[in-house]
Amino acid sequence: MSRQKRERHVHRLHRAGAEITALKIAVTYMVFGGAWILLSDRALSLFIFDPATLTSLQTVKGWFFVLLTGGLLYLLAERQIGRLRRHDLALRGIVEGISAHVGEKFFASLTRQLALTTHVRSTLIGEYLPDRGTIRTLAICIDGVLQDNCEFPLDGTPWASILEGKPLFFPRNVCRQFPLPPFLAKLGVQSCLGAPLLDAERRVTGMIAVIGDRPLRDPDLCQSLLQIFAVRAAGELERKVNTDLLQSRFDEIRTIFDTLHAVVYVADLEDYRLLFLNRRGAALFGENWQNRTCYEVLQAGIKDPPCNFCTNPILSGHELTDPPYEWEFLNTANQRWYQCTDKVIRWTDGRKVRLEIAIDITERKEMERMKEEFLAAVGHEMRTPLTAILGFAEYLLENPSTPEERLSFLATLHQEAERLNTLIDNFLELQRLQAKKSDYQFVPLPVAELYEKTLRHFTYTASTHRFVIACPTGLPPVPGDRQGLERLLENLVSNAVKYSPEGGEITLGAHRKGSKIILWVQDRGIGIPPGEEDRVFERFYRVDRSNRREIAGTGLGLALVKEIAAAHEGRVWLERPPGGGSTFFVALPLRRRDFQNQPSPGPERPSTPEGQKAVFNRDESR
């Protein structure tokens, strides 16, 4: 209730009280005066016969009447004015006690002030829940102490009339007429007054009540106070319901935004201050974002001017119905790419603000970059063998040659065709493995035999390298697909050859570790820089170093190794040995789920005696 309304209501109460007092005085004066005149004159005439004496007595009687009626008038006026003064003081005390509070504190303060002012044992304010037919207390005060809120049904209780919008007035003996909720029945309730809380559409939203354990001392005063503050409590309850509803909607939207794998924020269009930042944004850019500008929190090195790529100037001319503005940028704080969707929306206070949803597209950008590099690498890798094939074929067609020359040229043509075929096979096999469409056949395979067959492909092409096989005696065969494991080893050896361009020793080793066979290929080449150990197995990825870019390759070999190992229920990893170079490890299980029913393979018979190594180079292979 506004201050003006409260003052008008108090003025009406005072005027009504004054009218009642005046009416009481007038009636009392007329009754007493008429009776006095008629009865006193008649009585005196019966006993006094002397006219002079009778006149004197009538004069004394008149003065006595004036004094008596004056005293009666004073008593009546003092009582009524005192009652109005107490009413005014009670009203003022409650208003002063609750004026500084809203929400839960308002309800608690109002119940406490009502209990003190009306001298009752308990007061309560409750919210009506129509779907349950119950009252849920917002504040309840018993013996001057706030109690825990509760919920109780209305059917059969004195408060049932509240649902019809009628006030409740039982100044005494209420417990004899109605059943009471348990928390009130134990108080020995004797009196109860209440008023409904109505919203703007005159619907019942709750109730306010005073409850005493004895007949009320001044029920009219209590009822007047309840009617006054029922309006204020109803307004506060309606504000609470609307606030709770708005907060619920806001929480729903926040939950949606917090679950998005994106940065979502709202910023003012004029001063750039952040009004909202979702959980992911706070995790990336810091929890301390309140009352700060978007460019201070979300960017790096920008303090006073806004970002030169900011969309606020563009969105300032947009209407709420205009489509969103989409753009991409590289964040200056975390150096990641984002695809942004900006939209002008209306904030809760009515102003226009900028809503931005920024999706991290760094991986997509990196994939696009790697695809471009892959296409360039594939084009280069394919162009090299194709150029050789076309060149030698054209030479053979246009120039006479001896049988020995033709044989040499044909060998070169075959070698380049094999190189081109391997490139295409690697790409197709990688596609099949990632699509889970490869039909591998698992059989027991001796590790040394796999190594020896793999190295036969490199004895001519890698003449500057020395290959060593180091397999211990009694190493059991590994279950696997022969073609798949051969391709895995070929790619590992090919990688070792490429990244040790100066030649040197390349070792192919194996050992058993528990239920796994560990295969490894070690080179003494230029190695892998720190931090790149996991990325080298990504598709199309190549180490970004100028001296490595000169090395031919598509970035598919190690990605294919990883997929083949995964298809064998194994894993692959890289380590950098102290002496330089790289060591690639492949762990393969000795038992597979689809290999359990086959006979257990016996230990492998090594091709060299125990404690010796098999050494391959170009001279030995001839």
XYZ file of C-alpha atoms in Angstrom:
622
model
C 0.000 0.000 0.000
C 1.323 3.464 -0.904
C 1.858 6.172 1.677
C -1.011 8.283 0.241
C -3.421 5.343 0.486
C -2.394 4.636 4.072
C -2.911 8.291 5.017
C -6.355 8.380 3.371
C -7.311 5.180 5.161
C -6.178 6.535 8.540
C -8.103 9.751 7.849
C -11.277 7.757 7.151
C -10.795 5.780 10.352
C -10.359 8.967 12.384
C -13.405 10.599 10.765
C -15.527 7.505 11.348
C -14.369 7.364 14.985
C -15.165 11.016 15.477
C -18.671 10.590 14.015
C -19.350 7.612 16.278
C -18.118 9.536 19.322
C -20.284 12.550 18.477
C -23.313 10.355 17.980
C -22.766 8.597 21.317
C -22.399 11.929 23.109
C -25.522 13.371 21.481
C -27.666 10.389 22.307
C -26.367 10.243 25.883
C -27.000 13.962 26.353
C -30.564 13.797 25.005
C -31.520 10.745 27.040
C -29.921 11.909 30.263
C -31.076 15.524 29.847
C -34.676 14.634 29.027
C -34.905 12.177 31.920
C -33.339 14.670 34.299
C -35.690 17.506 33.377
C -38.863 15.477 33.477
C -38.142 13.404 36.530
C -36.417 16.040 38.635
C -39.125 18.703 38.191
C -41.852 16.194 38.977
C -40.071 14.944 42.090
C -39.419 18.428 43.464
C -43.043 19.501 43.004
C -44.159 16.621 45.208
C -42.077 17.702 48.205
C -41.489 21.440 47.828
C -44.454 23.781 47.834
C -42.676 27.089 48.357
C -42.067 28.718 44.971
C -38.897 30.514 46.091
C -37.399 27.348 47.514
C -38.436 25.400 44.431
C -36.713 27.981 42.199
C -33.489 27.796 44.189
C -33.477 24.010 44.042
C -34.101 24.050 40.293
C -31.080 26.365 39.874
C -28.896 24.010 41.890
C -30.292 21.109 39.864
C -29.321 22.904 36.629
C -25.721 23.407 37.745
C -25.512 19.808 38.916
C -26.792 18.680 35.506
C -24.163 20.745 33.736
C -21.368 19.305 35.880
C -22.609 15.743 35.568
C -23.104 15.833 31.793
C -19.754 17.560 31.337
C -18.019 14.784 33.228
C -19.798 12.128 31.228
C -18.927 13.880 27.961
C -15.265 14.080 28.996
C -15.110 10.386 29.838
C -16.709 9.363 26.533
C -14.489 11.662 24.444
C -11.324 10.654 26.286
C -12.054 6.978 25.768
C -12.781 7.306 22.062
C -9.865 9.636 21.362
C -7.534 7.337 23.311
C -8.707 4.398 21.234
C -8.049 6.308 18.004
C -4.645 7.372 19.311
C -3.741 3.755 20.118
C -4.913 2.727 16.661
C -2.797 5.427 15.060
C 0.274 4.533 17.133
C -0.149 0.846 16.319
C -0.463 1.620 12.632
C 2.561 3.914 12.705
C 4.628 1.364 14.615
C 3.920 -1.386 12.107
C 4.603 0.911 9.144
C 7.925 2.032 10.597
C 8.851 -1.563 11.410
C 8.306 -2.886 7.892
C 9.031 0.131 5.688
C 12.680 -0.804 5.077
C 12.017 -4.432 4.138
C 10.910 -6.372 1.082
C 10.484 -10.040 0.271
C 11.009 -12.568 3.053
C 12.232 -9.898 5.479
C 9.025 -7.924 4.921
C 6.784 -10.866 5.774
C 8.855 -11.750 8.835
C 8.877 -8.153 10.068
C 5.122 -7.711 9.496
C 4.167 -10.828 11.464
C 6.433 -9.806 14.344
C 5.106 -6.226 14.449
C 1.472 -7.380 14.269
C 2.000 -9.776 17.179
C 3.552 -7.019 19.311
C 0.910 -4.431 18.438
C -2.218 -6.556 18.806
C -0.940 -8.451 21.884
C -1.683 -11.858 20.391
C 0.343 -15.013 20.708
C 0.877 -15.741 17.016
C 0.520 -14.195 13.556
C 1.046 -15.617 10.107
C 1.144 -14.714 6.422
C 0.593 -17.505 3.892
C 0.530 -18.065 0.147
C -2.455 -19.919 -1.295
C -1.607 -22.893 -3.526
C -4.753 -23.532 -5.601
C -3.489 -26.757 -7.179
C -3.122 -28.288 -3.695
C -5.831 -26.391 -1.821
C -3.339 -25.478 0.902
C -1.707 -22.483 2.544
C 2.101 -22.360 2.563
C 3.274 -19.968 5.225
C 5.665 -17.211 4.204
C 6.240 -16.152 7.803
C 4.811 -17.345 11.113
C 5.569 -15.768 14.485
C 4.717 -17.528 17.778
C 5.503 -15.931 21.124
C 7.641 -13.320 19.369
C 9.858 -15.923 17.648
C 9.817 -16.706 13.922
C 9.056 -20.383 13.253
C 9.872 -22.690 10.361
C 7.424 -22.348 7.492
C 4.910 -25.116 6.896
C 1.957 -26.032 4.699
C -1.584 -26.917 5.844
C -4.958 -27.584 4.144
C -7.815 -25.061 4.244
C -10.814 -27.424 4.132
C -12.749 -27.388 7.394
C -10.586 -24.686 8.988
C -11.643 -21.147 9.924
C -9.699 -19.903 6.916
C -11.950 -21.615 4.352
C -13.941 -18.375 3.963
C -10.711 -16.687 2.835
C -11.025 -18.454 -0.533
C -14.226 -16.507 -1.185
C -12.415 -13.235 -0.550
C -14.191 -12.673 2.780
C -12.486 -11.543 5.986
C -12.272 -13.932 8.928
C -13.672 -12.681 12.267
C -13.717 -15.008 15.297
C -12.712 -12.935 18.343
C -13.470 -15.843 20.743
C -14.211 -19.581 21.003
C -12.847 -20.420 17.546
C -11.505 -23.822 18.660
C -15.024 -24.976 19.468
C -16.265 -24.320 15.941
C -13.420 -25.479 13.640
C -10.581 -27.994 13.554
C -7.174 -26.327 13.571
C -3.836 -27.289 11.986
C -1.613 -29.257 14.390
C 0.876 -26.429 14.905
C -2.011 -24.137 16.064
C -4.138 -26.675 17.936
C -1.368 -27.222 20.470
C -1.350 -23.486 21.257
C -4.876 -23.580 22.683
C -6.255 -21.075 20.134
C -9.342 -19.157 21.256
C -9.530 -16.256 18.783
C -8.652 -15.755 15.137
C -8.970 -12.827 12.743
C -7.856 -12.860 9.131
C -8.034 -11.073 5.793
C -7.528 -12.371 2.222
C -4.631 -11.228 0.032
C -5.922 -10.273 -3.424
C -3.964 -9.660 -6.611
C -4.703 -7.022 -9.240
C -7.476 -9.199 -10.700
C -9.093 -9.696 -7.280
C -8.041 -13.340 -7.079
C -7.107 -14.783 -3.694
C -3.358 -15.309 -3.495
C -2.922 -15.744 0.246
C -4.008 -14.658 3.729
C -2.887 -12.711 6.784
C -4.119 -13.634 10.272
C -3.697 -12.939 13.978
C -4.308 -15.817 16.413
C -4.729 -15.576 20.191
C -4.940 -18.062 23.041
C -7.561 -15.868 24.725
C -10.382 -13.595 23.498
C -8.983 -10.584 21.664
C -8.656 -7.398 23.710
C -9.582 -5.085 20.803
C -10.875 -7.101 17.827
C -11.922 -3.965 15.912
C -8.381 -2.610 16.060
C -6.957 -5.956 14.921
C -9.414 -6.201 12.055
C -8.656 -2.654 10.916
C -4.909 -3.337 10.934
C -5.342 -6.586 9.018
C -7.410 -4.881 6.327
C -4.813 -2.144 5.961
C -1.804 -4.420 5.695
C -3.525 -7.114 3.664
C -3.246 -4.765 0.680
C 0.471 -4.163 1.296
C 1.143 -7.876 1.893
C -0.810 -8.802 -1.254
C 1.319 -6.425 -3.315
C 4.505 -7.849 -1.842
C 3.294 -11.408 -2.445
C 2.461 -10.597 -6.062
C 5.907 -9.061 -6.467
C 7.450 -12.201 -4.945
C 5.485 -14.502 -7.275
C 6.484 -12.472 -10.325
C 10.107 -12.321 -9.154
C 10.175 -16.081 -8.558
C 8.658 -16.677 -11.984
C 11.165 -14.350 -13.639
C 14.029 -15.986 -11.728
C 12.763 -19.427 -12.735
C 12.693 -18.419 -16.401
C 16.131 -16.856 -16.062
C 17.460 -20.020 -14.399
C 16.038 -22.117 -17.236
C 17.752 -19.927 -19.825
C 20.981 -19.934 -17.774
C 20.850 -23.736 -17.575
C 20.491 -23.944 -21.348
C 23.332 -21.491 -21.918
C 25.548 -23.212 -19.326
C 25.154 -26.583 -21.057
C 26.142 -25.172 -24.443
C 29.672 -25.887 -25.602
C 29.984 -22.200 -26.403
C 30.690 -18.847 -24.788
C 27.439 -16.916 -24.263
C 27.414 -13.375 -22.923
C 25.303 -10.202 -22.876
C 26.916 -6.754 -23.058
C 25.539 -3.224 -23.007
C 25.553 -1.558 -26.414
C 26.708 1.783 -25.033
C 29.252 1.179 -22.254
C 30.214 -2.441 -23.203
C 29.694 -3.699 -19.636
C 28.964 -7.393 -19.222
C 25.492 -8.205 -17.909
C 25.696 -11.991 -18.236
C 28.381 -14.598 -18.867
C 27.649 -18.306 -18.939
C 29.567 -20.982 -17.040
C 31.859 -21.918 -19.934
C 32.769 -18.282 -20.530
C 33.547 -17.774 -16.836
C 35.671 -20.938 -16.815
C 37.685 -19.729 -19.829
C 38.044 -16.036 -19.020
C 37.639 -15.821 -15.230
C 34.887 -15.627 -12.631
C 35.538 -11.948 -11.892
C 33.554 -10.468 -14.790
C 30.836 -8.465 -13.005
C 30.881 -4.694 -13.573
C 33.639 -5.025 -16.177
C 33.595 -4.435 -19.912
C 33.531 -7.257 -22.417
C 36.872 -6.287 -23.965
C 38.566 -6.236 -20.536
C 37.363 -9.755 -19.687
C 37.227 -11.538 -23.034
C 40.226 -10.038 -24.820
C 43.867 -9.397 -23.973
C 45.773 -6.107 -23.984
C 42.655 -3.964 -24.551
C 41.741 -1.593 -21.705
C 40.322 1.741 -22.812
C 39.068 1.590 -26.406
C 36.740 -1.190 -27.552
C 37.990 -3.850 -29.948
C 38.473 -2.736 -33.532
C 36.396 -5.740 -34.605
C 33.529 -5.027 -32.154
C 30.025 -5.375 -33.604
C 28.370 -2.832 -31.279
C 28.510 -0.046 -33.893
C 26.822 -2.384 -36.384
C 24.181 -3.642 -33.952
C 23.372 -0.161 -32.637
C 21.371 0.452 -35.784
C 19.600 -2.913 -35.642
C 16.026 -3.488 -34.528
C 14.898 -6.421 -32.407
C 13.392 -8.066 -35.490
C 16.584 -7.842 -37.575
C 18.438 -11.115 -38.288
C 21.593 -11.905 -36.283
C 25.038 -10.835 -37.446
C 27.487 -13.722 -37.942
C 31.273 -13.458 -38.101
C 34.505 -15.249 -37.187
C 37.540 -13.990 -35.310
C 40.698 -15.097 -33.512
C 40.411 -14.357 -29.782
C 43.334 -12.317 -28.498
C 43.203 -13.849 -24.987
C 43.364 -17.587 -25.703
C 44.330 -17.535 -29.404
C 41.361 -19.695 -30.407
C 38.993 -19.225 -33.319
C 35.302 -18.510 -32.667
C 32.255 -18.356 -34.880
C 30.063 -15.622 -33.395
C 26.351 -14.953 -33.717
C 25.391 -11.480 -32.434
C 21.803 -10.325 -31.882
C 20.128 -7.257 -30.418
C 17.746 -8.229 -27.599
C 15.749 -6.387 -24.959
C 17.211 -6.698 -21.436
C 15.121 -6.995 -18.282
C 15.256 -3.232 -17.634
C 14.059 -2.412 -21.157
C 17.344 -1.326 -22.766
C 18.781 -2.854 -25.922
C 21.817 -5.080 -25.402
C 24.036 -7.397 -27.445
C 23.670 -11.153 -27.056
C 26.628 -13.113 -28.448
C 26.981 -16.873 -28.835
C 30.594 -17.756 -29.679
C 31.289 -21.346 -30.751
C 34.880 -22.569 -30.651
C 35.850 -23.578 -34.200
C 39.586 -23.894 -33.613
C 39.532 -27.619 -34.391
C 37.539 -26.981 -37.550
C 39.984 -24.291 -38.619
C 42.879 -26.596 -37.856
C 41.210 -29.397 -39.811
C 40.683 -27.071 -42.762
C 44.328 -26.074 -42.591
C 45.454 -29.691 -42.374
C 43.194 -30.643 -45.267
C 44.706 -27.914 -47.392
C 48.163 -29.103 -46.464
C 47.095 -32.686 -47.088
C 45.799 -31.875 -50.561
C 49.026 -30.036 -51.289
C 51.080 -32.936 -49.907
C 49.044 -35.569 -51.760
C 49.319 -33.540 -54.912
C 53.061 -33.312 -54.455
C 53.429 -36.974 -53.510
C 51.324 -38.111 -56.460
C 52.974 -35.716 -58.855
C 56.432 -37.139 -58.127
C 55.703 -40.760 -59.150
C 53.385 -39.661 -61.944
C 56.084 -37.384 -63.359
C 58.582 -40.243 -63.270
C 56.098 -42.668 -64.842
C 55.134 -40.242 -67.592
C 58.750 -39.228 -68.215
C 60.135 -42.776 -68.535
C 57.098 -43.924 -70.546
C 57.486 -41.003 -72.948
C 61.214 -41.681 -73.276
C 60.574 -45.337 -74.069
C 57.980 -44.397 -76.688
C 60.061 -41.775 -78.437
C 63.623 -43.094 -78.136
C 65.233 -46.397 -79.087
C 66.799 -48.229 -76.141
C 68.691 -51.368 -75.443
C 67.056 -54.296 -73.589
C 69.105 -53.453 -70.511
C 67.906 -49.824 -70.566
C 64.300 -50.888 -71.070
C 64.569 -53.276 -68.146
C 65.989 -50.519 -65.924
C 63.303 -48.063 -67.050
C 60.553 -50.617 -66.446
C 61.922 -51.300 -62.967
C 61.760 -47.573 -62.244
C 58.225 -47.369 -63.649
C 57.184 -50.276 -61.454
C 58.788 -48.732 -58.371
C 57.032 -45.390 -58.899
C 53.734 -47.114 -59.613
C 54.125 -49.066 -56.353
C 54.809 -45.809 -54.535
C 51.657 -44.256 -55.966
C 49.648 -47.364 -55.180
C 50.894 -47.334 -51.551
C 49.847 -43.713 -51.167
C 46.337 -44.444 -52.415
C 46.076 -47.644 -50.343
C 47.074 -45.790 -47.171
C 44.395 -43.214 -47.708
C 41.680 -45.778 -48.493
C 42.696 -48.042 -45.611
C 42.583 -45.122 -43.200
C 39.081 -44.308 -44.425
C 37.966 -47.921 -43.943
C 39.447 -48.169 -40.454
C 37.873 -44.949 -39.276
C 34.541 -46.092 -40.704
C 34.966 -49.453 -38.869
C 34.609 -51.326 -42.155
C 37.931 -53.168 -42.289
C 37.543 -56.989 -42.255
C 40.703 -58.140 -40.503
C 41.497 -61.854 -40.109
C 43.465 -62.567 -36.943
C 46.050 -65.344 -36.939
C 49.190 -65.961 -34.823
C 52.088 -64.083 -36.417
C 55.802 -64.436 -35.450
C 57.209 -60.990 -34.761
C 60.684 -61.609 -36.233
C 59.124 -62.882 -39.442
C 57.013 -59.707 -39.705
C 60.117 -57.567 -39.190
C 62.158 -59.453 -41.789
C 59.420 -59.198 -44.408
C 58.937 -55.497 -43.686
C 62.619 -54.663 -44.090
C 62.828 -56.313 -47.527
C 60.944 -53.283 -48.909
C 63.573 -50.840 -47.616
C 66.917 -52.509 -48.377
C 67.117 -50.909 -51.844
C 65.384 -47.588 -51.114
C 67.200 -46.853 -47.831
C 70.789 -47.710 -48.678
C 72.243 -45.248 -46.161
C 70.455 -46.837 -43.223
C 71.378 -49.862 -41.161
C 68.440 -51.947 -39.922
C 68.627 -54.058 -36.765
C 66.060 -56.578 -35.457
C 66.187 -57.170 -31.693
C 63.747 -59.902 -30.588
C 64.299 -62.028 -27.452
C 64.138 -65.830 -27.504
C 60.763 -67.396 -26.691
C 58.697 -64.386 -27.688
C 55.181 -65.713 -28.446
C 53.502 -64.906 -31.753
C 51.148 -61.965 -31.689
C 47.540 -62.411 -32.875
C 46.826 -60.024 -35.716
C 45.955 -59.441 -39.321
C 49.052 -60.073 -41.399
C 48.409 -57.391 -43.986
C 47.380 -54.840 -41.339
C 50.455 -55.376 -39.128
C 52.765 -55.370 -42.135
C 51.308 -52.025 -43.175
C 51.683 -50.715 -39.615
C 55.374 -51.696 -39.519
C 56.025 -50.371 -43.039
C 54.664 -46.968 -42.025
C 56.733 -46.885 -38.835
C 59.930 -47.853 -40.675
C 59.122 -45.430 -43.514
C 58.659 -42.652 -40.966
C 61.980 -43.533 -39.312
C 63.746 -43.470 -42.690
C 62.220 -40.110 -43.673
C 63.124 -38.393 -40.421
C 66.681 -39.669 -40.350
C 67.776 -38.301 -43.748
C 71.465 -38.551 -42.851
C 71.158 -42.312 -42.466
C 72.093 -44.243 -39.366
C 70.787 -47.180 -37.438
C 67.071 -48.066 -37.218
C 66.153 -50.737 -34.680
C 63.034 -52.896 -34.732
C 62.542 -54.488 -31.310
C 59.927 -56.371 -29.301
C 59.414 -57.688 -25.791
C 56.670 -59.135 -23.686
C 55.051 -57.153 -20.889
C 52.383 -59.061 -19.017
C 49.598 -60.022 -21.409
C 50.890 -57.716 -24.157
C 53.568 -57.733 -26.821
C 55.357 -54.400 -27.174
C 56.690 -53.665 -30.676
C 58.979 -50.688 -31.133
C 60.864 -48.904 -33.886
C 63.724 -46.577 -32.955
C 65.681 -44.143 -35.101
C 68.460 -41.642 -34.433
C 67.059 -38.939 -36.677
C 65.969 -35.351 -36.119
C 63.290 -36.364 -33.564
C 59.989 -34.832 -32.557
C 59.831 -31.521 -30.627
C 58.304 -31.526 -27.113
C 54.525 -31.218 -27.009
C 53.989 -32.863 -30.381
C 54.034 -36.489 -29.136
C 50.261 -36.975 -29.384
C 49.548 -34.742 -32.356
C 51.795 -36.654 -34.749
C 49.145 -39.404 -34.789
C 46.440 -37.031 -35.985
C 45.191 -37.335 -39.515
C 46.959 -34.995 -41.982
C 49.127 -33.573 -39.208
C 52.778 -32.853 -39.889
C 55.285 -31.228 -37.558
C 55.494 -27.556 -38.420
C 59.239 -27.021 -38.785
C 60.972 -25.645 -41.838
C 63.609 -28.379 -41.936
C 60.853 -31.000 -41.710
C 58.679 -29.476 -44.415
C 61.339 -30.464 -46.932
C 60.653 -34.108 -46.077
C 58.046 -35.648 -48.350
C 54.904 -37.024 -46.754
C 51.128 -36.708 -46.506
C 50.629 -36.899 -42.758
C 48.687 -40.163 -43.132
C 51.257 -42.767 -42.132
C 51.188 -42.394 -38.341
C 47.426 -41.793 -38.331
C 47.077 -45.123 -40.116
C 49.399 -46.761 -37.552
C 47.142 -45.532 -34.747
C 43.979 -46.840 -36.428
C 45.510 -50.263 -37.178
C 46.685 -50.571 -33.560
C 43.195 -49.641 -32.336
C 41.654 -52.260 -34.645
C 43.916 -54.805 -32.883
C 42.705 -53.567 -29.456
C 46.131 -52.031 -28.914
C 47.603 -48.575 -28.624
C 50.555 -46.607 -29.945
C 52.712 -43.905 -28.380
C 55.953 -42.013 -28.916
C 58.941 -41.441 -26.664
C 62.052 -39.338 -27.203
C 65.207 -41.228 -26.135
C 68.016 -39.253 -24.467
C 70.402 -39.699 -27.400
C 68.030 -38.066 -29.894
C 65.686 -39.444 -32.482
C 62.322 -41.067 -31.782
C 60.986 -44.398 -30.542
C 57.493 -45.505 -31.517
C 55.851 -48.196 -29.386
C 52.868 -50.401 -30.262
C 51.246 -52.506 -27.504
C 49.201 -55.468 -28.791
C 47.266 -57.955 -26.615
C 48.255 -61.635 -26.711
C 44.620 -62.675 -26.307
C 41.670 -61.207 -28.140
C 37.971 -61.762 -27.570
C 37.530 -63.111 -31.113
C 40.724 -65.184 -30.845
C 39.918 -67.191 -27.704
C 38.773 -70.415 -29.390
C 41.843 -70.838 -31.584
C 44.748 -73.018 -30.443
C 47.206 -71.248 -28.218
C 50.318 -70.435 -30.307
C 53.611 -71.784 -29.109
C 56.687 -69.655 -28.523
C 58.360 -68.140 -31.535
C 61.556 -69.707 -32.835
C 63.915 -66.825 -33.519
C 65.841 -66.745 -36.790
C 69.007 -65.842 -34.846
C 70.472 -67.415 -31.734
C 69.568 -65.949 -28.324
C 71.473 -62.828 -27.431
C 72.232 -61.913 -31.099
C 70.642 -59.366 -33.391
C 69.628 -59.733 -37.013
C 71.250 -56.974 -39.047
C 70.004 -55.897 -42.505
C 71.601 -53.519 -44.938
C 71.814 -53.204 -48.677
C 74.907 -55.395 -49.060
C 73.396 -58.333 -47.126
C 70.198 -58.278 -49.115
C 71.834 -58.733 -52.462
